[in-house]
Short mmCIF file of C-alpha atoms in Angstrom, two decimals:
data_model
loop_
_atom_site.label_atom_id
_atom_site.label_comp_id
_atom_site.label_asym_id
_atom_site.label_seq_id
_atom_site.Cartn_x
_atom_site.Cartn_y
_atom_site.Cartn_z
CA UNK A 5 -7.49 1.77 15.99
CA UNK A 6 -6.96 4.53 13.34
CA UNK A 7 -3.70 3.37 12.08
CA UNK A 8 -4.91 -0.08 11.65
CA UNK A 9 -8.29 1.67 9.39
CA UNK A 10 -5.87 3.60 7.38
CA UNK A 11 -3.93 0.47 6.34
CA UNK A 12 -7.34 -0.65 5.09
CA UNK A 13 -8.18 2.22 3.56
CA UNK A 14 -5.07 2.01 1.28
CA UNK A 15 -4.74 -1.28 0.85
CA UNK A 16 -5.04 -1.42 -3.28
CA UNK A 17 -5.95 -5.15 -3.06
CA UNK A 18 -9.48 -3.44 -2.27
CA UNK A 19 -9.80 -2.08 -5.85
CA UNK A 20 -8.41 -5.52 -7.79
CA UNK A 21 -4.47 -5.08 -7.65
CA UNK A 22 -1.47 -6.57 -6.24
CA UNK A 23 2.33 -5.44 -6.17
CA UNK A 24 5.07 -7.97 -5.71
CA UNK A 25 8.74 -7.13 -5.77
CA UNK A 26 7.52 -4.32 -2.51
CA UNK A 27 10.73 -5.44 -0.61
CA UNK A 28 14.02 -8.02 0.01
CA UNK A 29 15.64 -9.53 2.65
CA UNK A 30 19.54 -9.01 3.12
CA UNK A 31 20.79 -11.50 5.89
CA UNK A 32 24.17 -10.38 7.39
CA UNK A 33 26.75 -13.34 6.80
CA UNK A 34 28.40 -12.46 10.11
CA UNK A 35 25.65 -11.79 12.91
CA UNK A 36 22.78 -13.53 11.05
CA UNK A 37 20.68 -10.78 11.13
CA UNK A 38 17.52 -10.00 8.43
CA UNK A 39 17.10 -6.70 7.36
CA UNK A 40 13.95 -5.84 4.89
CA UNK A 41 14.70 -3.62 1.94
CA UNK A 42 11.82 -1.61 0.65
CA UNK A 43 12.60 -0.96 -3.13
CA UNK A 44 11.23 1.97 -4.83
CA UNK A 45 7.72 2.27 -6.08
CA UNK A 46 8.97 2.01 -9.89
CA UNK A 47 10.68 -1.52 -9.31
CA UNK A 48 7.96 -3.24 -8.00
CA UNK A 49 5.63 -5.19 -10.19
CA UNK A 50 2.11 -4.79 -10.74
CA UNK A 51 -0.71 -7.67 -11.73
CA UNK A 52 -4.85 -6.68 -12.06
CA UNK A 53 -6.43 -9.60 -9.84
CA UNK A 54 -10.46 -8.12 -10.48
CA UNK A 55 -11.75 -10.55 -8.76
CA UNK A 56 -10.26 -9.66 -5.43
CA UNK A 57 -12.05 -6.09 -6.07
CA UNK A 58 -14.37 -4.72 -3.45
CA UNK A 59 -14.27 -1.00 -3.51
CA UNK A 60 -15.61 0.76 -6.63
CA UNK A 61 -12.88 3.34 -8.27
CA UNK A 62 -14.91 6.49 -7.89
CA UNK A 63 -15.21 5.39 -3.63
CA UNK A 64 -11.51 4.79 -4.00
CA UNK A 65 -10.60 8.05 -5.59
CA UNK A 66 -12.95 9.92 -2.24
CA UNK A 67 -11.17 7.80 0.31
CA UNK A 68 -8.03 8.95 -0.88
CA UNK A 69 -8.85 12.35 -1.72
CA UNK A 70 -10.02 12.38 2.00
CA UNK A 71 -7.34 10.63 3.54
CA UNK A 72 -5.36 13.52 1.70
CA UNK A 73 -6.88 16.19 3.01
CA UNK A 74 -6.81 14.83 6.87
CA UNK A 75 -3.23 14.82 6.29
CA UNK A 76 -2.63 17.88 5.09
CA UNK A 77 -4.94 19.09 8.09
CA UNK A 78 -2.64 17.21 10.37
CA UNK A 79 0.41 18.76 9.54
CA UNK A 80 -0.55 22.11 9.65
#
């Protein structure tokens, strides 16, 4: 399904990164619930894992320059 592609098609693992530090849990003390924080793009950490790379940066940089512009198309 398309939103299933999408998440493949930005998935950065593709072009030989990882980011840890994406999100938290917070359980409630009283009702024992879990609630996932995500954190801000600037906290999270970054490590270059090449050999996990399977997308070349130049078909990265189309994908998302075309993923942009269906967007954009979409919200208009």
């Amino acid at each position: 399904d398309g939103t299933m592609i999408r998440q493949l098609l930005n998935r950065e693992t593709y072009i030989g990164v990882e980011h840890y530090g994406m999100t938290s849990r917070q359980i409630d003390s009283d009702s024992g619930d879990v609630l996932i924080v995500r954190h801000p793009r600037a906290r999270w950490q970054r490590r270059e894992v090449p050999h996990l790379r399977i997308v070349s940066d130049d078909l990265w940089q189309k994908t998302q320059a075309r993923l942009k512009e269906c967007r954009e198309a979409y919200l208009k």
